[in-house]
PDB file of C-alpha atoms in Angstrom:
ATOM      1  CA  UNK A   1     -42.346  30.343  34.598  1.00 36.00           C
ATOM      2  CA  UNK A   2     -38.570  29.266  33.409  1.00 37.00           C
ATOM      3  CA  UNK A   3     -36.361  28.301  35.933  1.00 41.00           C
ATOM      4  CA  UNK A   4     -33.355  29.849  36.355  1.00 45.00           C
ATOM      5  CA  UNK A   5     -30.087  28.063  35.413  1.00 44.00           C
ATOM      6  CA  UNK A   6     -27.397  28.213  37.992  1.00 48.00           C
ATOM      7  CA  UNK A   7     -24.577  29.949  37.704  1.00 48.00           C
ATOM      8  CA  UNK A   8     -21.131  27.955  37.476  1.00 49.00           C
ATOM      9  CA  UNK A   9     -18.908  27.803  40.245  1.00 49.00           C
ATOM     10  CA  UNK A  10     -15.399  28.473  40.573  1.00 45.00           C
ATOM     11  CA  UNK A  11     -13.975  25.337  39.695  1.00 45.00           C
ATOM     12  CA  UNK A  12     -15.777  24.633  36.868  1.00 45.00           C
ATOM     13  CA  UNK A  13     -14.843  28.266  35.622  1.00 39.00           C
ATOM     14  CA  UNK A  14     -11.176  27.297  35.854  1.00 41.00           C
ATOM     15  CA  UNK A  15     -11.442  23.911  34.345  1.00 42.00           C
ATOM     16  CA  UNK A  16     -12.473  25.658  31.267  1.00 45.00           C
ATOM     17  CA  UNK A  17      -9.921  28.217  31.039  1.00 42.00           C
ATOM     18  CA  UNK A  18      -7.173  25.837  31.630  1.00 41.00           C
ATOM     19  CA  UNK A  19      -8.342  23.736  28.987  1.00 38.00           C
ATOM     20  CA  UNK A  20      -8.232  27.062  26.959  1.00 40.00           C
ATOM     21  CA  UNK A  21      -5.049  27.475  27.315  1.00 39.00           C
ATOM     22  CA  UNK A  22      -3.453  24.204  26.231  1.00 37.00           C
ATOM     23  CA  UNK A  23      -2.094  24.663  22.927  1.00 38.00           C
ATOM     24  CA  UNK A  24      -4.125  22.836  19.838  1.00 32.00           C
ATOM     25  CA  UNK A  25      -0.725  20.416  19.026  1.00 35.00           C
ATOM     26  CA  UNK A  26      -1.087  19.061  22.324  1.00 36.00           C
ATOM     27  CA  UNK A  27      -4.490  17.361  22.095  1.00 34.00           C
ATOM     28  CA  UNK A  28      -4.836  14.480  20.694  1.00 35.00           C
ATOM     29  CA  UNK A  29      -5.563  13.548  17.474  1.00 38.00           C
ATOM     30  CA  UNK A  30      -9.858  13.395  16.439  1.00 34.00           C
ATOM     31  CA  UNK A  31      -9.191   9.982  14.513  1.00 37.00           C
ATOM     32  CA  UNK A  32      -8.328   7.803  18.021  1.00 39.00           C
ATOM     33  CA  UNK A  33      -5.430   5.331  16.991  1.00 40.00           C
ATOM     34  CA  UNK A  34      -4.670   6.735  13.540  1.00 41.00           C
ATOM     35  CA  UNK A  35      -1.229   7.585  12.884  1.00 51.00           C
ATOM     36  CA  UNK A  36       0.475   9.435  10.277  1.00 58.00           C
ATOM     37  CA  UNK A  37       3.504   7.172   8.572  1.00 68.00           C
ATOM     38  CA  UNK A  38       6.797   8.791   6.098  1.00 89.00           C
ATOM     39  CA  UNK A  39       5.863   6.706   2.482  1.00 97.00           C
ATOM     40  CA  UNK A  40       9.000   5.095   1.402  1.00 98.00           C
ATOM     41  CA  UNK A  41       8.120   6.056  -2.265  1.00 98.00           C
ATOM     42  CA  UNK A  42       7.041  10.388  -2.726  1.00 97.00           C
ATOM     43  CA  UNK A  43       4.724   9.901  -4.885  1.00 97.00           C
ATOM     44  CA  UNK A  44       2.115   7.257  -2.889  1.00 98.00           C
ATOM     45  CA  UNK A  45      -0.747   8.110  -0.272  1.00 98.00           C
ATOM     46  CA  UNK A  46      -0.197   6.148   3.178  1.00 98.00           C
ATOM     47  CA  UNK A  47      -3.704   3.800   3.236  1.00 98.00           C
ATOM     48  CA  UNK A  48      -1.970   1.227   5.918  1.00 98.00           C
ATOM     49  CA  UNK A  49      -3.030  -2.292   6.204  1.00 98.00           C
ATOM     50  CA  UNK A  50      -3.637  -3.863   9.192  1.00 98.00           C
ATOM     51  CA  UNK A  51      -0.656  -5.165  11.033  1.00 98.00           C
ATOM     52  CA  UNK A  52      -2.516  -8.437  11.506  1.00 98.00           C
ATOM     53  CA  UNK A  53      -1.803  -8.689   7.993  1.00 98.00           C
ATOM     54  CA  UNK A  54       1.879  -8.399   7.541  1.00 98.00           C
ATOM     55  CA  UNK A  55       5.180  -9.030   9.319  1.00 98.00           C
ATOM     56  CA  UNK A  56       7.199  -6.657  10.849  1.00 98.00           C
ATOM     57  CA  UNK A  57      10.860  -7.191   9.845  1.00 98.00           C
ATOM     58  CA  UNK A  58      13.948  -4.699   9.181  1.00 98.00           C
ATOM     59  CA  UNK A  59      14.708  -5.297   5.270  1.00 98.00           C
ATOM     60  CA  UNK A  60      16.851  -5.303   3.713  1.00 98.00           C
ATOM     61  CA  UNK A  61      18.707  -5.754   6.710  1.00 97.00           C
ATOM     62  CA  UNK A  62      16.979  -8.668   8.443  1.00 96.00           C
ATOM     63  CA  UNK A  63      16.048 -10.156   4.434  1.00 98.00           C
ATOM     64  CA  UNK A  64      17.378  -9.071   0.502  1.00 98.00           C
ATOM     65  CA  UNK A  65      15.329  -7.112  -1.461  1.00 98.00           C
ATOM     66  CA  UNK A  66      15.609  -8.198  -5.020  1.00 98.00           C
ATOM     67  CA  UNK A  67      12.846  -8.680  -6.773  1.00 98.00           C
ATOM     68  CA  UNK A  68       8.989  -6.704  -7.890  1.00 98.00           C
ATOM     69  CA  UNK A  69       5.916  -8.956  -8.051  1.00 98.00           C
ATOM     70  CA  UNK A  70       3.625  -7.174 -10.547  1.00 99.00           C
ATOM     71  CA  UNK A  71      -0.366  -8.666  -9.512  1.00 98.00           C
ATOM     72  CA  UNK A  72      -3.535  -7.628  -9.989  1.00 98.00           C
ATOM     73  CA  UNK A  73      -6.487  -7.049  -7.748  1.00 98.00           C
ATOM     74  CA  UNK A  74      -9.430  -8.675  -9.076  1.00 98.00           C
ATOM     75  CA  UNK A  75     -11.448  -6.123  -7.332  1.00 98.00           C
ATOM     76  CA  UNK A  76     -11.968  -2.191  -7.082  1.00 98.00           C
ATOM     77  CA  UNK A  77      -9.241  -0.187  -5.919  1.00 98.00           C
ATOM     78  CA  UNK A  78     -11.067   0.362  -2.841  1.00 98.00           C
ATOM     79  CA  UNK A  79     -12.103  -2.870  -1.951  1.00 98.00           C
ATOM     80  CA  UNK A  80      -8.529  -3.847  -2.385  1.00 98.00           C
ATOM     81  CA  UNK A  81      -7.512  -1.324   0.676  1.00 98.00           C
ATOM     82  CA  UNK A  82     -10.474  -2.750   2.799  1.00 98.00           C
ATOM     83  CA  UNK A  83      -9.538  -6.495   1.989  1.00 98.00           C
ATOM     84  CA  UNK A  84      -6.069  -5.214   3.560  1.00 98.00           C
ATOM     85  CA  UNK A  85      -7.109  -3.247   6.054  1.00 98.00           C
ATOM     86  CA  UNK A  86      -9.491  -6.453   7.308  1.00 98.00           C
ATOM     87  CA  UNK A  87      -7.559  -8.373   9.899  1.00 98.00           C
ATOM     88  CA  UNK A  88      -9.034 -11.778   9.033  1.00 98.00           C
ATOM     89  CA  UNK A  89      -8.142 -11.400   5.365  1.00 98.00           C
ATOM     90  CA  UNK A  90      -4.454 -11.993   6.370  1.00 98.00           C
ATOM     91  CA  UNK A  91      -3.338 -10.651   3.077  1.00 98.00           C
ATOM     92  CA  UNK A  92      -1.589  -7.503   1.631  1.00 98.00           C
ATOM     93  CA  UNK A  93       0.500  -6.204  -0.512  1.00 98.00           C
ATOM     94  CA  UNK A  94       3.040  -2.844  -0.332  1.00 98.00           C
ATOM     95  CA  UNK A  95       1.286  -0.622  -3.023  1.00 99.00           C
ATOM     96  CA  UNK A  96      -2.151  -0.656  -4.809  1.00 99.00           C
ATOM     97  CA  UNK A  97      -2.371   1.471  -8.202  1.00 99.00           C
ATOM     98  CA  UNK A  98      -5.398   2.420  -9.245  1.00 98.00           C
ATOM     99  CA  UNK A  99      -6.576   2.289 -12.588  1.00 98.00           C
ATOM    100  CA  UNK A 100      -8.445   5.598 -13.869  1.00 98.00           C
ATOM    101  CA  UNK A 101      -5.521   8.109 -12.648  1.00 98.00           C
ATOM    102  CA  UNK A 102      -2.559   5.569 -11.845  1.00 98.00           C
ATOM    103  CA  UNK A 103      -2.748   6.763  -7.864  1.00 98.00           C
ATOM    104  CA  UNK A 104      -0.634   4.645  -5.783  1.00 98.00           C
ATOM    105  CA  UNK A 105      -1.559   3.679  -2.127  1.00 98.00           C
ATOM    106  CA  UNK A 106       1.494   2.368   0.199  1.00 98.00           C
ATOM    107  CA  UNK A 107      -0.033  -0.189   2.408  1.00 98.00           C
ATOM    108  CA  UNK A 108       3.109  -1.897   3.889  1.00 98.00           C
ATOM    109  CA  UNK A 109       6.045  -0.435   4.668  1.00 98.00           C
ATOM    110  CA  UNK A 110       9.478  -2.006   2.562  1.00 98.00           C
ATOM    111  CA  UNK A 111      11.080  -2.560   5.253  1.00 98.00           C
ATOM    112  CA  UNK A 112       8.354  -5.183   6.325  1.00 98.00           C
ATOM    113  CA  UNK A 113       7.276  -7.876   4.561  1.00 98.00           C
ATOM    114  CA  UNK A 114       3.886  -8.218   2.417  1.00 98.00           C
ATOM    115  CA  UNK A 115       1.395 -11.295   2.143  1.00 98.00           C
ATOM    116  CA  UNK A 116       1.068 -11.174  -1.262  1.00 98.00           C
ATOM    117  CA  UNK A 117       3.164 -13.530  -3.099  1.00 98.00           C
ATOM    118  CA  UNK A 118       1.747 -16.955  -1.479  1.00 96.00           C
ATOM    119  CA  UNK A 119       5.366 -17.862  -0.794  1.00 98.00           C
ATOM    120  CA  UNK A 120       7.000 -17.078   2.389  1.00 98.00           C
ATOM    121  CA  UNK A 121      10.510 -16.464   0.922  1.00 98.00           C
ATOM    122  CA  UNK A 122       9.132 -14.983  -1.967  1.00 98.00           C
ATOM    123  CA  UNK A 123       7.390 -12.498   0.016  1.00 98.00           C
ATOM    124  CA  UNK A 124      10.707 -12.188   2.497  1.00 98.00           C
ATOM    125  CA  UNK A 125      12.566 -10.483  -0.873  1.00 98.00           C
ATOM    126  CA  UNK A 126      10.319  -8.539  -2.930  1.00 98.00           C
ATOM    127  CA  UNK A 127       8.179  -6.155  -2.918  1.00 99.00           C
ATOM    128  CA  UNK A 128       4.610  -6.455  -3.763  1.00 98.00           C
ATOM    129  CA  UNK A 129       2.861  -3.949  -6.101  1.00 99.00           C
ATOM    130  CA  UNK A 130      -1.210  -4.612  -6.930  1.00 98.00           C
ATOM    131  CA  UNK A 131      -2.667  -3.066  -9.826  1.00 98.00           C
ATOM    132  CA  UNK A 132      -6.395  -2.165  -9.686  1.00 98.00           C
ATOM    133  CA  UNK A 133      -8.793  -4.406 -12.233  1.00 98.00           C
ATOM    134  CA  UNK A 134      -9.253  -7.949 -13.245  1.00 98.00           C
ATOM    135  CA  UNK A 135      -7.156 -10.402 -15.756  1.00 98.00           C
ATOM    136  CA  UNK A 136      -9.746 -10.300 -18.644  1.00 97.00           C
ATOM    137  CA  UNK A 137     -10.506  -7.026 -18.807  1.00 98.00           C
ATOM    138  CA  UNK A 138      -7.208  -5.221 -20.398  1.00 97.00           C
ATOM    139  CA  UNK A 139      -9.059  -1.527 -19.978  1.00 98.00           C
ATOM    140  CA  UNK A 140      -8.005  -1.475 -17.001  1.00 98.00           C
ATOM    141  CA  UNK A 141      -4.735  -1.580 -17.723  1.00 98.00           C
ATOM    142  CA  UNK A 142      -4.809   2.447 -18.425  1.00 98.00           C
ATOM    143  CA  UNK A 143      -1.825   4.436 -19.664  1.00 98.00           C
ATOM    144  CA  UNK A 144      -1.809   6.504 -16.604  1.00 98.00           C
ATOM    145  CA  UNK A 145      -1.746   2.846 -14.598  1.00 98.00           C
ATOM    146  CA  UNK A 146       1.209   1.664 -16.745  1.00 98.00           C
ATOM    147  CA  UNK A 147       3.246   4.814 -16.226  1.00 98.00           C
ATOM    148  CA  UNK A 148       2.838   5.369 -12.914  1.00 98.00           C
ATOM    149  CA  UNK A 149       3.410   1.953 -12.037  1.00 98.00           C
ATOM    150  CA  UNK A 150       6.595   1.184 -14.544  1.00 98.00           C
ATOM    151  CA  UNK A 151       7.705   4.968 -12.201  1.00 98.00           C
ATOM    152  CA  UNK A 152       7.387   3.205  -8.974  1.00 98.00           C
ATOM    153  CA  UNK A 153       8.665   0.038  -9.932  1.00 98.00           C
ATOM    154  CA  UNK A 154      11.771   1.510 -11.247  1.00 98.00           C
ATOM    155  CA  UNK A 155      12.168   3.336  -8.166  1.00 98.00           C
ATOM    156  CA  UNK A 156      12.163   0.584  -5.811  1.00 98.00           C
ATOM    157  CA  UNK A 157      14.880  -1.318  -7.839  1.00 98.00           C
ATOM    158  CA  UNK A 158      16.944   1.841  -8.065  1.00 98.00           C
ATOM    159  CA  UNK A 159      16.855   1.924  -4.093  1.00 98.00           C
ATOM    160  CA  UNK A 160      17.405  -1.915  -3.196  1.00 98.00           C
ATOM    161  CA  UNK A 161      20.050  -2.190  -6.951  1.00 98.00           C
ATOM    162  CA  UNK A 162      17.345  -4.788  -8.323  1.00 98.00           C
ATOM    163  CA  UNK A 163      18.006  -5.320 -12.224  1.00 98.00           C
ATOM    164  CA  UNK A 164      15.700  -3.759 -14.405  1.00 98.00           C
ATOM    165  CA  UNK A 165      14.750  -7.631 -16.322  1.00 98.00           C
ATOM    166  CA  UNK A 166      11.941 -10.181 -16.131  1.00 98.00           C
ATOM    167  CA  UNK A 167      13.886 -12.315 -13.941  1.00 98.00           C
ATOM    168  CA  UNK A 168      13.632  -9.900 -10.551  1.00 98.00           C
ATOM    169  CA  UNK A 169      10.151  -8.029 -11.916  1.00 98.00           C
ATOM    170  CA  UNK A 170       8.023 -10.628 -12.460  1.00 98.00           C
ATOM    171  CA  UNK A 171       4.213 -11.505 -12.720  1.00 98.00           C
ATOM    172  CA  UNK A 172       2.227 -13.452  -9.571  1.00 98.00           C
ATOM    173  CA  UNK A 173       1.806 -16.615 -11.420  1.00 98.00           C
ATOM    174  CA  UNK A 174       6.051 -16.922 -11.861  1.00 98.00           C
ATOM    175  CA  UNK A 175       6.029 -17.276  -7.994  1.00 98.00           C
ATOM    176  CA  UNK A 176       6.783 -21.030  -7.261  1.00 97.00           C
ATOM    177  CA  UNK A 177       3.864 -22.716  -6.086  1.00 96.00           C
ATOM    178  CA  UNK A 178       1.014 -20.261  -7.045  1.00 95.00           C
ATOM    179  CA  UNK A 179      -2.198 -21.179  -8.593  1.00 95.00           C
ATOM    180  CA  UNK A 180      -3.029 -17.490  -9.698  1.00 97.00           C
ATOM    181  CA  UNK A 181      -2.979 -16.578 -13.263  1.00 97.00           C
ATOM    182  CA  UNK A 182      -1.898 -12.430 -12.310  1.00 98.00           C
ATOM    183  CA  UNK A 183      -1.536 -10.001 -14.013  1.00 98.00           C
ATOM    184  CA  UNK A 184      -2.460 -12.153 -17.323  1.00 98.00           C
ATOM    185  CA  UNK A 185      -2.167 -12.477 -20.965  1.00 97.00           C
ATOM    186  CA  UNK A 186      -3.432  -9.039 -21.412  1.00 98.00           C
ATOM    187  CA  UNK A 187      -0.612  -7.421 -19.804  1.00 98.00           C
ATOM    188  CA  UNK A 188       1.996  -5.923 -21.835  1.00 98.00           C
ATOM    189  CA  UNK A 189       4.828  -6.990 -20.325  1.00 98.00           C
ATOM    190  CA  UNK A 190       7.143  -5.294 -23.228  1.00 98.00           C
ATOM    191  CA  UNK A 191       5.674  -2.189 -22.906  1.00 98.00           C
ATOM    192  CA  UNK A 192       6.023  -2.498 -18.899  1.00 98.00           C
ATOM    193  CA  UNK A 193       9.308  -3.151 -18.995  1.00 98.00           C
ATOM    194  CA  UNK A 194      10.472  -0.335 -21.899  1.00 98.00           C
ATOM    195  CA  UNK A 195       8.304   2.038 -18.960  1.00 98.00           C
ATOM    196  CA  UNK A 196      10.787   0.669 -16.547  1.00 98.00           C
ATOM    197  CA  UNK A 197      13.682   0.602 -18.103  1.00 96.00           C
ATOM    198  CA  UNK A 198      12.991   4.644 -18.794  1.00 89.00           C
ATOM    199  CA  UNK A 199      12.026   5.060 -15.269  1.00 77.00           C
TER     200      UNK A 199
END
């Protein structure tokens, strides 16, 4: 024979209905510790890297803003987000655009400043924009990741008045001091910078 279940008492009874009545907005959020962040360019998806992996600053306030380094990831657009969302990497860069569709990802805000360059005041002044693929494999250099990416990159010069040339938008291997080779021969750098220059 089933036992019966007892019945619940008062306080239990008005637990529940007080937690009934507190409205949705208030609780908190079902992802513990994520948080929602304002992209400083429309058109990107917030995909935040770890703050072990960047410094906080105030640009263009605290440093200039006047230049775009133009790299490339040498992995899978995803990976690249997990690389920057892995605090021992201590690496990142503000945007990742992926290949197939030309998505862009804002991993660092502007205002704070990147590990990507591989030079401290490098990195203090520009901002940082990775390109899903590898160096010597050109289809990944889509179209749709040209376009999108010329579109941002003219953006964030508009905003900090960066000159549209190859001396302030330049590849990862012009930074002083680098021993990477990004983006490569295979980038068309005159096609890039006609994209730019149309914005």
């Amino acid at each position: 024979m089933e036992r019966a279940r007892p019945l619940p008492d008062r306080r239990r009874i008005l637990k529940g209905a007080a937690l009934a009545a507190v409205p949705y907005a208030l609780l908190p959020d079902a992802r513990a510790g994520a948080q929602t962040q304002t992209v400083d360019y429309p058109l990107a998806q917030w995909q935040p890297a770890t703050a072990s992996n960047y410094t906080t600053a105030n640009r263009p306030s605290d440093h200039p803003v006047d230049r775009v380094v133009i790299h490339v990831t040498q992995t899978a657009y995803a990976k690249a987000l997990a690389v920057f969302q892995n605090p021992r990497k201590k690496v990142s860069a503000h945007y990742v655009v992926r290949s197939a569709d030309g998505h862009v990802a804002q991993c660092v805000r502007e205002s704070d400043i990147a590990w990507h360059a591989g030079n401290w005041d490098y990195n203090t002044r520009s901002i940082g924009i990775e390109h899903e693929g590898w160096v010597d494999q050109p289809a990944y250099f889509t179209d749709a990741l040209y376009a999108r990416s010329a579109r941002l990159t003219a953006s964030v010069c508009e905003r900090y008045g960066i000159a549209k040339d190859r001396a302030h938008i330049i590849g990862h291997y012009e930074v002083p001091g680098t021993d990477h080779t990004d983006p490569g021969h295979d980038w068309d750098w005159d096609r890039y910078m006609r994209l730019v220059d149309f914005g």
